[in-house]
Amino acid sequence: MTTTNAPPDTDRSHGKQAAPPGKRRSLGDLKVAIIFLAPATLGFVVFYIWPTLRGAYLSFTEYSLLSAPKFNGLANYERMLQDSFFWNALAVTVEYVVINIGVQTVLAVGIAMVMYRLTKSITVRAVILAPYLVANVVVALVWYWMLDFQVGIVNQALGWIGIDPVAFFGDSHWAIPTVAGINVWRHMGYTALLVFAGLQTIPSYVYEAAEVDGSTEWKTFWRITLPLLRPVLVMVLVVTMIGSFQIFDTVAVTTQGGPINATRVIYYYIYERAFTRFDFGYASAMALVLFVILAVVSLIQLKLLRARESDLG
Amino acid sequence: MRRQVSVGRTVAWVLLAILLIVTLFPFYWMLRTAFSDNTQLPGHPSSLLPVESTLGAFKRVLGLATIEEAQAQGGSGAAVNFWLYLRNSLIVATVTTVCQVFFSAMAAYAFARLRWPGRDKVFALFLAALMVPPIFTTLPNFVLIKNLGLLNSFAGIILPGAFMTPFAIFFLRQFFLGINRELEEAAMIDGAGHRLIFFRLVIPMSAAPIATLGILTYINSWNDYFWPLLVGQQENVRVLTVALGVFRSQTPQGGPDWAGLMAATLIAALPMIILFLAFAKRITNSIGFSGIK
């Protein structure tokens, strides 16, 4: 990322102003910096660093919240290998992520293209962003109502075109696609705006050149727009994938893991283990595995991003 | 050629219109249901207008209806008081936002405008924390809050987010870096210290990004569910999102109180919808920044 954004030259001149020459100069504004950083550092150490280390430690213990954690080596991890619920949770989560990201990305690119060609209206952009600003819980409840088996409007509408009602949340085949679909509705506008911002960075002469060469719209999209959009798309994928691995609220409010484990995603399973079974050590171990998965996924994607950038020169 | 383009554009406009309808319809349906009579709802599932329009659902949810009235309308009869949860959400979101933005701004100033050894390394460490998935820190944080005896207190809900988030610092640092050095140096020659420069120069000059961050933080904090669910279960500190979950599980399974549920979701969503209507442009324009940079 942009850790070294400050131009070194202006930095140095500023340092001269702030501190008199001599011994103190090498320390720069350290004293002032300590004061300005104190509250943030307190929060960072207490609620980020320390819990990260402690979480790693707890994952090697047996801990029920009632007595002190007992070190038990790799027992939690061995148990995980045997735990069919864990593997099911992982599989369900991956299914969710694939459906969610796949549908959302395709829709978002489509929406962004349509907006880019038709209108730069801030109202249109605001409207499609609206679902993103409402709480997950609210979104989940509204759709829970609209997708109700008996009186939900969606099943009514399906009835008009002669389709039998679907038990969206009650049928184990439909439950995950349904939860994924709800979150696509919530996030597609946000994702589309990210892609839209990317589209605006593509210089117009590229398109003009394509037009002169007689390229059709379709060809232009596949051969020019999409490749030039790739860095943005990879970034969008990193952000949305990390987010969607952590699906919880929608499941907690609608299906609570059911029917028959069909929506017991990894986040929900960790939550259940920790807070309803007080199996804190095991929950921490699963959280660490999730951490590793997310780190690997984002490293791969960031690597792809870098490769692309150098390609484009 | 010309005709083909206009056909394409027509199709595109139709698609855009469908998209807007799909986006807005659930909001409308929430409104329509909230103003309906719950006992009459099942008879008219697809009526576009509220069924037997009434304010009964809102009264029920705000604790203004008696238990008998509530049960007659299909409610659970359990005491709910969304005024209280509204107040709690206001407290949590406001304190979190004010503290987080202010302390993050201070930190961002130290990273953007001060020069000290190890600065970039410390900043990289702060950024690295973005990688840690929330659930991983949530478990030990829960233990910490529990050990401190802060379960079911506002302090317990607010503290973890009150001091900083790596994103907030990153966001503000970007803007602080862009502030003109000469202004700052002129102020220094006039004898201004860093405190004065921060409050009188940097903060006023960054009012727009600070406001944007504040709005985004407020929305996130208002909408947060997981953490307040864990540490704020008791009535006196329960926030709206958690209350919604509780309300949903209380509604009778035979014939859920859909009207009440939608009235409750509307109450929970309304402050954010108003905030959004007021700042739509600012929020919309910030999306490009937060995702791409």
Coordinates of C-alpha atoms in Angstrom, one line a residue:
Chain A
M1 CA 0.0 0.0 0.0
T2 CA 1.0 3.6 0.3
T3 CA 3.3 3.6 3.3
T4 CA 5.9 5.9 1.9
N5 CA 3.7 8.6 0.4
A6 CA 5.4 11.6 2.0
P7 CA 7.9 13.1 -0.3
P8 CA 11.2 12.9 1.6
D9 CA 12.4 16.4 0.6
T10 CA 9.5 18.3 2.1
D11 CA 9.7 16.0 5.1
R12 CA 13.2 17.0 5.9
S13 CA 12.6 20.7 5.5
H14 CA 9.7 20.3 7.9
G15 CA 11.9 18.5 10.4
K16 CA 14.3 21.4 10.4
Q17 CA 11.5 23.8 11.2
A18 CA 10.1 21.6 14.0
A19 CA 13.3 20.8 15.8
P20 CA 16.5 22.8 16.3
P21 CA 19.7 21.3 14.8
G22 CA 21.9 19.1 16.9
K23 CA 21.2 16.0 18.9
R24 CA 17.5 16.3 19.1
R25 CA 17.2 16.5 15.3
S26 CA 17.5 12.8 14.8
L27 CA 14.6 12.2 17.1
G28 CA 12.5 14.8 15.1
D29 CA 9.1 15.3 16.5
L30 CA 9.1 12.1 18.6
K31 CA 7.9 13.8 21.8
V32 CA 4.9 15.4 20.1
A33 CA 4.2 12.2 18.1
I34 CA 4.0 10.2 21.3
I35 CA 1.3 12.5 22.6
F36 CA -0.6 12.5 19.4
L37 CA -0.4 8.7 19.1
A38 CA -1.1 7.8 22.7
P39 CA -4.9 7.2 22.5
A40 CA -4.7 5.3 19.2
T41 CA -1.8 3.2 20.3
L42 CA -3.6 2.3 23.5
G43 CA -6.6 1.1 21.5
F44 CA -4.3 -0.6 19.0
V45 CA -2.3 -2.6 21.6
V46 CA -5.3 -3.5 23.9
F47 CA -7.9 -4.3 21.2
Y48 CA -5.8 -5.4 18.2
I49 CA -2.3 -6.6 19.1
W50 CA -2.9 -8.2 22.5
P51 CA -6.0 -10.0 21.4
T52 CA -4.3 -11.3 18.2
L53 CA -1.5 -12.8 20.4
R54 CA -3.9 -14.0 23.0
G55 CA -6.2 -15.6 20.3
A56 CA -3.3 -17.5 18.9
Y57 CA -2.4 -18.7 22.5
L58 CA -6.0 -19.7 23.3
S59 CA -6.2 -21.8 20.1
F60 CA -3.7 -24.2 21.9
T61 CA -5.8 -24.4 25.0
E62 CA -9.0 -25.9 26.4
Y63 CA -10.9 -23.0 27.8
S64 CA -14.5 -22.7 28.9
L65 CA -14.5 -19.1 30.1
L66 CA -15.1 -20.4 33.7
S67 CA -11.6 -21.4 34.8
A68 CA -8.1 -20.5 33.4
P69 CA -7.2 -21.8 30.0
K70 CA -5.5 -25.2 30.0
F71 CA -2.7 -25.7 27.4
N72 CA -3.4 -28.8 25.3
G73 CA -1.0 -28.5 22.4
L74 CA -2.4 -29.3 19.0
A75 CA -5.5 -31.1 20.4
N76 CA -7.9 -28.5 19.0
Y77 CA -6.3 -28.8 15.5
E78 CA -6.4 -32.6 15.6
R79 CA -10.0 -32.4 16.6
M80 CA -10.8 -30.0 13.8
L81 CA -9.5 -32.6 11.3
Q82 CA -12.1 -35.1 12.6
D83 CA -14.9 -32.6 13.0
S84 CA -17.4 -33.1 10.2
F85 CA -19.3 -30.0 11.3
F86 CA -16.2 -27.9 10.7
W87 CA -15.6 -29.3 7.2
N88 CA -19.3 -28.8 6.5
A89 CA -19.1 -25.2 7.7
L90 CA -16.1 -24.7 5.5
A91 CA -17.8 -26.2 2.5
V92 CA -21.0 -24.2 3.0
T93 CA -19.0 -21.0 3.4
V94 CA -17.1 -21.6 0.2
E95 CA -20.4 -22.3 -1.6
Y96 CA -21.7 -19.0 -0.2
V97 CA -18.6 -17.1 -1.2
V98 CA -18.5 -18.5 -4.8
I99 CA -22.2 -17.8 -5.4
N100 CA -22.1 -14.4 -3.7
I101 CA -18.9 -13.1 -5.4
G102 CA -19.7 -14.6 -8.8
V103 CA -23.1 -13.1 -9.1
Q104 CA -22.2 -9.9 -7.4
T105 CA -19.1 -9.2 -9.6
V106 CA -20.9 -9.9 -12.9
L107 CA -23.9 -7.8 -11.9
A108 CA -21.7 -5.0 -10.6
V109 CA -19.6 -4.8 -13.8
G110 CA -22.8 -4.8 -15.8
I111 CA -24.4 -2.1 -13.7
A112 CA -21.2 0.0 -13.8
M113 CA -21.0 -0.3 -17.6
V114 CA -24.7 0.7 -18.0
M115 CA -24.2 3.7 -15.6
Y116 CA -21.0 4.7 -17.3
R117 CA -22.5 4.8 -20.7
L118 CA -25.9 6.3 -19.8
T119 CA -25.8 8.6 -16.8
K120 CA -23.4 10.1 -14.3
S121 CA -26.4 11.0 -12.2
I122 CA -25.6 11.2 -8.5
T123 CA -29.2 10.2 -7.7
V124 CA -28.9 6.9 -9.6
R125 CA -25.7 6.2 -7.8
A126 CA -27.2 7.1 -4.4
V127 CA -30.2 4.8 -5.0
I128 CA -28.2 1.8 -5.8
L129 CA -26.0 2.4 -2.8
A130 CA -28.9 2.6 -0.4
P131 CA -29.1 -1.1 0.5
Y132 CA -25.5 -1.0 1.6
L133 CA -26.2 1.6 4.2
V134 CA -28.9 -0.3 6.0
A135 CA -28.0 -2.8 8.7
N136 CA -27.5 -6.4 7.7
V137 CA -30.1 -7.3 10.2
V138 CA -32.7 -5.0 8.6
V139 CA -31.9 -6.3 5.2
A140 CA -32.2 -9.9 6.4
L141 CA -35.6 -9.3 8.1
V142 CA -37.1 -7.5 5.1
W143 CA -36.1 -10.4 2.8
Y144 CA -37.1 -12.9 5.3
W145 CA -40.6 -11.4 5.0
M146 CA -40.6 -11.0 1.3
L147 CA -39.4 -14.6 0.8
D148 CA -41.8 -16.1 3.2
F149 CA -43.1 -19.5 1.9
Q150 CA -46.8 -18.7 2.4
V151 CA -47.5 -15.0 2.2
G152 CA -44.2 -13.5 0.9
I153 CA -44.5 -11.3 -2.1
V154 CA -41.8 -13.2 -4.0
N155 CA -43.7 -16.5 -3.9
Q156 CA -46.9 -14.6 -4.8
A157 CA -45.1 -13.2 -7.9
L158 CA -43.8 -16.7 -8.7
G159 CA -47.4 -18.0 -8.5
W160 CA -48.6 -15.4 -11.1
I161 CA -46.2 -16.9 -13.6
G162 CA -47.2 -20.5 -12.6
I163 CA -44.2 -21.5 -10.5
D164 CA -44.8 -23.4 -7.3
P165 CA -43.8 -21.6 -4.1
V166 CA -40.2 -22.1 -3.0
A167 CA -39.2 -22.6 0.6
F168 CA -36.3 -20.3 0.2
F169 CA -35.0 -20.6 3.8
G170 CA -36.5 -24.0 4.6
D171 CA -35.1 -26.1 1.7
S172 CA -31.5 -27.1 2.2
H173 CA -30.7 -26.7 -1.5
W174 CA -32.1 -23.1 -1.6
A175 CA -30.9 -21.8 1.7
I176 CA -27.4 -20.8 0.8
P177 CA -28.2 -19.4 -2.6
T178 CA -31.0 -17.4 -0.9
V179 CA -28.7 -16.0 1.8
A180 CA -26.1 -15.3 -0.9
G181 CA -28.7 -13.6 -3.1
I182 CA -29.8 -11.3 -0.2
N183 CA -26.3 -10.1 0.3
V184 CA -25.8 -9.6 -3.5
W185 CA -28.8 -7.3 -3.3
R186 CA -27.2 -5.4 -0.4
H187 CA -23.7 -5.1 -1.9
M188 CA -24.0 -5.0 -5.7
G189 CA -24.5 -1.2 -5.7
Y190 CA -21.5 -0.6 -3.6
T191 CA -19.4 -2.9 -5.8
A192 CA -20.7 -1.3 -8.9
L193 CA -19.6 2.1 -7.7
L194 CA -16.1 0.7 -7.1
V195 CA -16.0 -0.6 -10.7
F196 CA -17.6 2.7 -11.9
A197 CA -14.7 4.6 -10.2
G198 CA -12.3 2.3 -12.0
L199 CA -14.0 2.8 -15.4
Q200 CA -13.6 6.6 -15.0
T201 CA -9.8 6.1 -14.8
I202 CA -9.6 4.6 -18.3
P203 CA -8.5 7.4 -20.7
S204 CA -11.0 8.2 -23.4
Y205 CA -8.4 8.1 -26.2
V206 CA -8.2 4.3 -25.8
Y207 CA -11.9 4.1 -26.8
E208 CA -11.5 6.6 -29.6
A209 CA -8.6 4.5 -31.0
A210 CA -10.8 1.4 -30.8
E211 CA -13.6 3.2 -32.6
V212 CA -11.3 4.3 -35.4
D213 CA -10.2 0.7 -35.8
G214 CA -13.8 -0.2 -36.2
S215 CA -14.1 -2.3 -33.1
T216 CA -17.6 -3.3 -32.1
E217 CA -18.9 -2.5 -28.6
W218 CA -18.7 -6.1 -27.5
K219 CA -15.2 -6.5 -28.7
T220 CA -14.2 -3.2 -27.1
F221 CA -15.6 -4.4 -23.8
W222 CA -13.7 -7.8 -23.8
R223 CA -10.5 -6.6 -25.4
I224 CA -10.1 -3.2 -23.8
T225 CA -12.3 -2.3 -21.0
L226 CA -12.1 -5.6 -19.1
P227 CA -8.3 -5.9 -19.3
L228 CA -7.8 -2.3 -18.2
L229 CA -10.2 -2.8 -15.4
R230 CA -8.4 -5.8 -14.1
P231 CA -6.4 -4.1 -11.3
V232 CA -9.6 -2.6 -10.0
L233 CA -11.4 -5.9 -10.3
V234 CA -8.7 -7.7 -8.3
M235 CA -8.9 -5.1 -5.6
V236 CA -12.7 -5.4 -5.5
L237 CA -12.4 -9.1 -5.3
V238 CA -10.0 -9.0 -2.4
V239 CA -12.2 -6.6 -0.5
T240 CA -15.5 -8.5 -1.2
M241 CA -14.0 -11.9 -0.7
I242 CA -12.6 -11.1 2.7
G243 CA -16.0 -9.6 3.6
S244 CA -18.1 -12.5 2.4
F245 CA -16.1 -15.2 4.2
Q246 CA -17.3 -13.5 7.3
I247 CA -21.0 -13.8 6.6
F248 CA -22.8 -13.9 10.0
D249 CA -25.6 -11.4 10.5
T250 CA -27.9 -12.7 7.7
V251 CA -27.6 -16.3 8.9
A252 CA -28.0 -15.4 12.6
V253 CA -31.3 -13.6 11.8
T254 CA -32.8 -15.9 9.2
T255 CA -31.8 -19.5 9.3
Q256 CA -29.6 -19.9 12.4
G257 CA -27.5 -22.5 10.6
G258 CA -30.5 -24.6 9.4
P259 CA -32.1 -26.4 7.8
I260 CA -29.9 -29.3 8.9
N261 CA -26.6 -27.4 8.9
A262 CA -27.2 -26.1 5.3
T263 CA -26.3 -22.6 6.3
R264 CA -24.0 -23.2 9.3
V265 CA -21.2 -21.1 7.9
I266 CA -17.8 -21.0 9.5
Y267 CA -18.4 -17.7 11.3
Y268 CA -21.6 -18.9 12.7
Y269 CA -20.1 -22.2 13.8
I270 CA -17.3 -20.4 15.6
Y271 CA -19.8 -18.2 17.3
E272 CA -21.9 -21.2 18.4
R273 CA -18.9 -23.1 19.7
A274 CA -17.6 -20.1 21.7
F275 CA -20.8 -18.5 23.0
T276 CA -23.4 -21.3 23.3
R277 CA -21.1 -24.2 24.1
F278 CA -18.3 -22.2 25.7
D279 CA -15.7 -24.1 23.8
F280 CA -13.5 -21.1 23.6
G281 CA -10.2 -22.8 22.8
Y282 CA -11.6 -24.8 19.9
A283 CA -13.4 -21.7 18.6
S284 CA -10.1 -19.7 18.7
A285 CA -8.4 -22.5 16.7
M286 CA -11.1 -22.4 14.0
A287 CA -10.8 -18.6 13.9
L288 CA -7.0 -18.9 13.4
V289 CA -7.6 -21.3 10.5
L290 CA -10.1 -18.7 9.0
F291 CA -7.4 -16.1 9.5
V292 CA -4.9 -18.1 7.6
I293 CA -7.3 -18.9 4.8
L294 CA -8.1 -15.2 4.4
A295 CA -4.4 -14.2 4.5
V296 CA -3.6 -16.7 1.8
V297 CA -6.5 -15.7 -0.4
S298 CA -5.7 -12.0 -0.2
L299 CA -1.9 -12.6 -0.8
I300 CA -2.7 -14.6 -3.9
Q301 CA -5.0 -11.9 -5.1
L302 CA -2.6 -9.1 -4.4
K303 CA 0.1 -11.0 -6.2
L304 CA -2.2 -11.2 -9.2
L305 CA -2.8 -7.5 -8.9
R306 CA 0.9 -6.7 -8.9
A307 CA 1.6 -8.9 -11.9
R308 CA -1.1 -7.1 -13.8
E309 CA 0.2 -3.7 -13.0
S310 CA 3.6 -4.5 -14.2
D311 CA 2.1 -6.0 -17.4
L312 CA 0.3 -2.7 -18.1
G313 CA 3.5 -0.8 -17.6
Chain B
M1 CA -25.7 2.4 -37.2
R2 CA -27.6 5.2 -35.5
R3 CA -30.6 3.1 -35.0
Q4 CA -28.6 0.3 -33.5
V5 CA -27.1 2.6 -31.0
S6 CA -30.5 3.9 -29.9
V7 CA -31.9 0.4 -29.6
G8 CA -28.9 -0.5 -27.3
R9 CA -29.5 2.6 -25.3
T10 CA -33.2 1.8 -24.9
V11 CA -32.3 -1.7 -23.6
A12 CA -29.8 -0.2 -21.3
W13 CA -32.3 2.3 -19.9
V14 CA -34.8 -0.5 -19.3
L15 CA -32.1 -2.5 -17.5
L16 CA -31.3 0.5 -15.3
A17 CA -35.0 1.1 -14.5
I18 CA -35.4 -2.6 -13.5
L19 CA -32.3 -2.3 -11.3
L20 CA -33.7 0.8 -9.5
I21 CA -37.0 -0.9 -9.0
V22 CA -35.3 -4.1 -7.6
T23 CA -33.2 -1.8 -5.3
L24 CA -36.1 0.2 -4.0
F25 CA -38.9 -2.3 -3.9
P26 CA -37.9 -3.9 -0.5
F27 CA -37.8 -0.5 1.1
Y28 CA -41.3 0.2 -0.2
W29 CA -42.5 -3.3 1.0
M30 CA -41.2 -2.6 4.4
L31 CA -43.2 0.6 4.5
R32 CA -46.3 -1.0 3.1
T33 CA -46.2 -3.8 5.6
A34 CA -45.4 -1.6 8.6
F35 CA -48.6 0.4 8.0
S36 CA -50.8 -2.8 7.6
D37 CA -53.0 -4.6 10.0
N38 CA -51.2 -7.7 10.9
T39 CA -54.3 -10.0 11.2
Q40 CA -55.4 -8.9 7.7
L41 CA -52.0 -9.3 6.0
P42 CA -52.3 -13.0 5.1
G43 CA -55.6 -12.4 3.3
H44 CA -54.0 -9.8 0.9
P45 CA -50.4 -10.9 0.5
S46 CA -49.9 -9.1 -2.8
S47 CA -51.8 -5.9 -2.2
L48 CA -49.6 -3.0 -3.2
L49 CA -51.1 -0.7 -0.7
P50 CA -51.1 -1.2 3.1
V51 CA -53.8 -3.7 4.1
E52 CA -56.3 -1.9 6.3
S53 CA -53.8 0.8 7.0
T54 CA -53.2 1.4 10.7
L55 CA -50.5 2.7 13.0
G56 CA -51.1 -0.3 15.3
A57 CA -47.7 -1.9 14.5
F58 CA -45.8 1.2 15.4
K59 CA -47.7 1.5 18.7
R60 CA -47.0 -2.1 19.5
V61 CA -43.3 -1.8 18.8
L62 CA -42.9 1.5 20.7
G63 CA -44.6 0.0 23.7
L64 CA -47.7 2.2 23.4
A65 CA -50.2 -0.6 23.1
T66 CA -51.4 -2.7 26.0
I67 CA -50.5 -6.4 26.1
E68 CA -54.0 -7.4 25.2
E69 CA -54.1 -5.0 22.2
A70 CA -50.7 -6.3 21.0
Q71 CA -51.8 -9.9 21.2
A72 CA -55.1 -9.2 19.5
Q73 CA -53.0 -7.7 16.6
G74 CA -50.8 -10.8 16.4
G75 CA -47.9 -9.5 18.5
S76 CA -46.2 -11.6 21.1
G77 CA -47.4 -9.4 23.9
A78 CA -43.9 -9.4 25.3
A79 CA -42.7 -5.9 26.4
V80 CA -40.7 -4.2 23.8
N81 CA -39.6 -0.6 24.0
F82 CA -37.8 0.6 20.9
W83 CA -37.5 4.1 22.3
L84 CA -35.0 2.6 24.8
Y85 CA -33.1 0.8 22.1
L86 CA -33.1 3.9 19.9
R87 CA -31.6 5.8 22.7
N88 CA -29.0 3.1 23.3
S89 CA -28.0 3.0 19.6
L90 CA -27.7 6.8 19.6
I91 CA -25.4 6.7 22.6
V92 CA -23.2 3.8 21.2
A93 CA -22.9 5.2 17.7
T94 CA -22.3 8.8 18.8
V95 CA -19.7 8.1 21.4
T96 CA -17.9 5.6 19.1
T97 CA -17.9 7.9 16.2
V98 CA -16.7 11.1 18.0
C99 CA -13.9 9.2 19.9
Q100 CA -12.8 7.1 17.0
V101 CA -12.6 9.9 14.5
F102 CA -10.9 12.3 16.9
F103 CA -8.2 9.9 18.1
S104 CA -7.7 8.5 14.6
A105 CA -7.2 12.1 13.4
M106 CA -4.6 12.7 16.1
A107 CA -2.8 9.5 15.0
A108 CA -3.1 10.4 11.4
Y109 CA -1.5 13.7 12.1
A110 CA 1.5 12.0 13.8
F111 CA 1.9 9.8 10.7
A112 CA 1.4 12.5 8.1
R113 CA 2.9 15.7 9.5
L114 CA 5.4 14.7 12.2
R115 CA 8.8 13.3 11.5
W116 CA 10.1 10.7 13.9
P117 CA 12.2 7.6 13.7
G118 CA 10.4 4.4 12.9
R119 CA 7.3 6.2 11.7
D120 CA 6.7 4.3 8.5
K121 CA 7.3 1.0 10.3
V122 CA 4.8 1.8 13.0
F123 CA 2.3 2.9 10.3
A124 CA 2.8 -0.4 8.4
L125 CA 2.1 -2.3 11.6
F126 CA -1.2 -0.4 12.1
L127 CA -2.1 -1.2 8.5
A128 CA -1.2 -4.8 8.9
A129 CA -4.0 -5.0 11.5
L130 CA -6.5 -4.6 8.7
M131 CA -5.6 -8.2 7.7
V132 CA -6.7 -9.7 11.0
P133 CA -10.3 -10.9 10.6
P134 CA -12.6 -9.4 13.3
I135 CA -13.7 -12.7 14.7
F136 CA -10.1 -13.6 15.6
T137 CA -9.8 -10.5 17.9
T138 CA -13.4 -10.6 18.9
L139 CA -13.0 -13.8 21.0
P140 CA -10.1 -12.6 23.2
N141 CA -11.7 -9.1 23.3
F142 CA -14.8 -10.7 24.7
V143 CA -12.7 -12.4 27.4
L144 CA -11.1 -9.1 28.2
I145 CA -14.3 -7.2 28.5
K146 CA -15.7 -10.0 30.6
N147 CA -12.7 -10.0 32.9
L148 CA -12.9 -6.2 33.3
G149 CA -16.5 -6.7 34.4
L150 CA -17.8 -4.6 31.5
L151 CA -20.3 -7.1 30.0
N152 CA -23.7 -5.4 29.5
S153 CA -22.3 -1.9 29.9
F154 CA -22.0 0.9 27.3
A155 CA -18.2 1.0 28.0
G156 CA -18.0 -2.7 27.0
I157 CA -19.8 -2.1 23.7
I158 CA -17.9 1.1 22.9
L159 CA -14.3 0.7 24.1
P160 CA -12.9 -1.6 21.4
G161 CA -13.9 0.8 18.6
A162 CA -13.4 4.0 20.5
F163 CA -9.7 4.6 20.1
M164 CA -9.0 3.9 16.4
T165 CA -9.4 1.7 13.5
P166 CA -6.6 1.2 11.0
F167 CA -8.8 2.3 8.2
A168 CA -9.8 5.6 9.8
I169 CA -6.1 6.4 10.4
F170 CA -5.2 5.4 6.8
F171 CA -8.1 7.4 5.4
L172 CA -7.3 10.7 7.2
R173 CA -3.5 10.3 6.7
Q174 CA -4.1 10.5 3.0
F175 CA -5.7 13.9 3.3
F176 CA -3.4 15.2 5.9
L177 CA -0.4 14.4 3.6
G178 CA -1.9 16.7 1.0
I179 CA -1.9 19.8 3.2
N180 CA 0.4 22.5 2.1
R181 CA 3.7 22.7 4.0
E182 CA 4.1 26.4 3.6
L183 CA 1.0 27.2 5.6
E184 CA 2.2 25.0 8.4
E185 CA 5.6 26.6 8.3
A186 CA 4.2 30.1 8.3
A187 CA 2.2 29.2 11.4
M188 CA 5.3 27.8 13.1
I189 CA 7.3 30.9 12.4
D190 CA 4.4 32.8 14.1
G191 CA 5.1 30.6 17.1
A192 CA 2.3 28.1 16.8
G193 CA 3.0 24.6 18.3
H194 CA 1.7 21.3 16.9
R195 CA -1.4 21.4 19.1
L196 CA -2.4 24.7 17.6
I197 CA -1.6 23.6 14.1
F198 CA -3.6 20.5 14.5
F199 CA -6.7 22.2 15.9
R200 CA -6.6 25.4 14.0
L201 CA -5.1 24.4 10.7
V202 CA -5.2 20.7 9.9
I203 CA -8.7 19.9 11.3
P204 CA -10.5 22.9 9.7
M205 CA -8.7 22.3 6.4
S206 CA -9.8 18.6 6.4
A207 CA -13.4 19.2 7.5
A208 CA -14.8 17.5 4.4
P209 CA -12.9 14.2 4.7
I210 CA -13.4 14.2 8.5
A211 CA -17.1 14.6 8.0
T212 CA -17.2 11.8 5.4
L213 CA -15.3 9.5 7.7
G214 CA -17.6 10.5 10.6
I215 CA -20.7 9.6 8.6
L216 CA -19.3 6.3 7.5
T217 CA -18.2 5.5 11.0
Y218 CA -21.6 6.4 12.4
I219 CA -23.4 4.2 9.8
N220 CA -21.1 1.2 10.5
S221 CA -21.5 1.6 14.3
W222 CA -25.2 2.0 14.1
N223 CA -25.5 -1.1 11.9
D224 CA -23.1 -3.3 13.9
Y225 CA -24.7 -6.5 15.2
F226 CA -22.1 -9.0 16.2
W227 CA -20.2 -7.2 19.0
P228 CA -23.2 -5.7 20.7
L229 CA -24.9 -9.1 20.5
L230 CA -22.1 -10.6 22.5
V231 CA -21.5 -7.9 25.1
G232 CA -24.8 -6.0 25.2
Q233 CA -27.6 -8.5 25.7
Q234 CA -29.3 -6.8 28.6
E235 CA -32.3 -4.6 28.0
N236 CA -30.7 -1.4 29.5
V237 CA -27.8 -1.4 26.9
R238 CA -29.4 -3.3 24.0
V239 CA -29.0 -1.5 20.7
L240 CA -31.6 -1.6 17.9
T241 CA -29.9 -4.2 15.7
V242 CA -29.8 -6.7 18.6
A243 CA -33.3 -5.8 19.7
L244 CA -34.5 -6.6 16.1
G245 CA -33.0 -10.1 16.4
V246 CA -34.7 -10.5 19.8
F247 CA -38.0 -9.2 18.5
R248 CA -37.9 -11.6 15.5
S249 CA -37.4 -14.6 17.8
Q250 CA -40.2 -13.5 20.1
T251 CA -42.9 -13.2 17.3
P252 CA -45.2 -16.3 17.4
Q253 CA -44.1 -18.9 14.9
G254 CA -47.6 -19.7 13.8
G255 CA -48.5 -16.3 12.5
P256 CA -45.5 -14.0 12.8
D257 CA -46.1 -10.3 13.6
W258 CA -44.9 -9.2 10.2
A259 CA -46.4 -5.8 10.5
G260 CA -44.7 -5.3 13.8
L261 CA -41.4 -6.7 12.5
M262 CA -41.4 -4.3 9.5
A263 CA -42.4 -1.3 11.7
A264 CA -39.4 -2.2 14.0
T265 CA -37.0 -2.6 11.0
L266 CA -38.3 0.8 9.7
I267 CA -37.6 2.5 13.0
A268 CA -34.1 0.9 13.0
A269 CA -33.3 1.9 9.4
L270 CA -34.9 5.4 9.4
P271 CA -32.1 7.3 11.1
M272 CA -29.6 5.9 8.5
I273 CA -32.0 6.6 5.6
I274 CA -32.3 10.2 6.8
L275 CA -28.6 10.5 7.3
F276 CA -28.1 9.1 3.8
L277 CA -30.6 11.4 2.2
A278 CA -28.8 14.4 3.8
F279 CA -25.3 13.3 2.8
A280 CA -25.9 11.1 -0.3
K281 CA -23.4 13.0 -2.5
R282 CA -20.6 12.9 0.1
I283 CA -21.1 9.2 0.9
T284 CA -21.4 8.2 -2.8
N285 CA -18.3 10.1 -3.8
S286 CA -16.2 8.6 -1.0
I287 CA -16.8 5.0 -2.3
G288 CA -14.2 5.3 -5.0
F289 CA -11.6 6.4 -2.5
S290 CA -12.2 3.7 0.1
G291 CA -12.1 0.9 -2.4
I292 CA -9.4 1.8 -4.8
K293 CA -6.7 3.4 -2.8

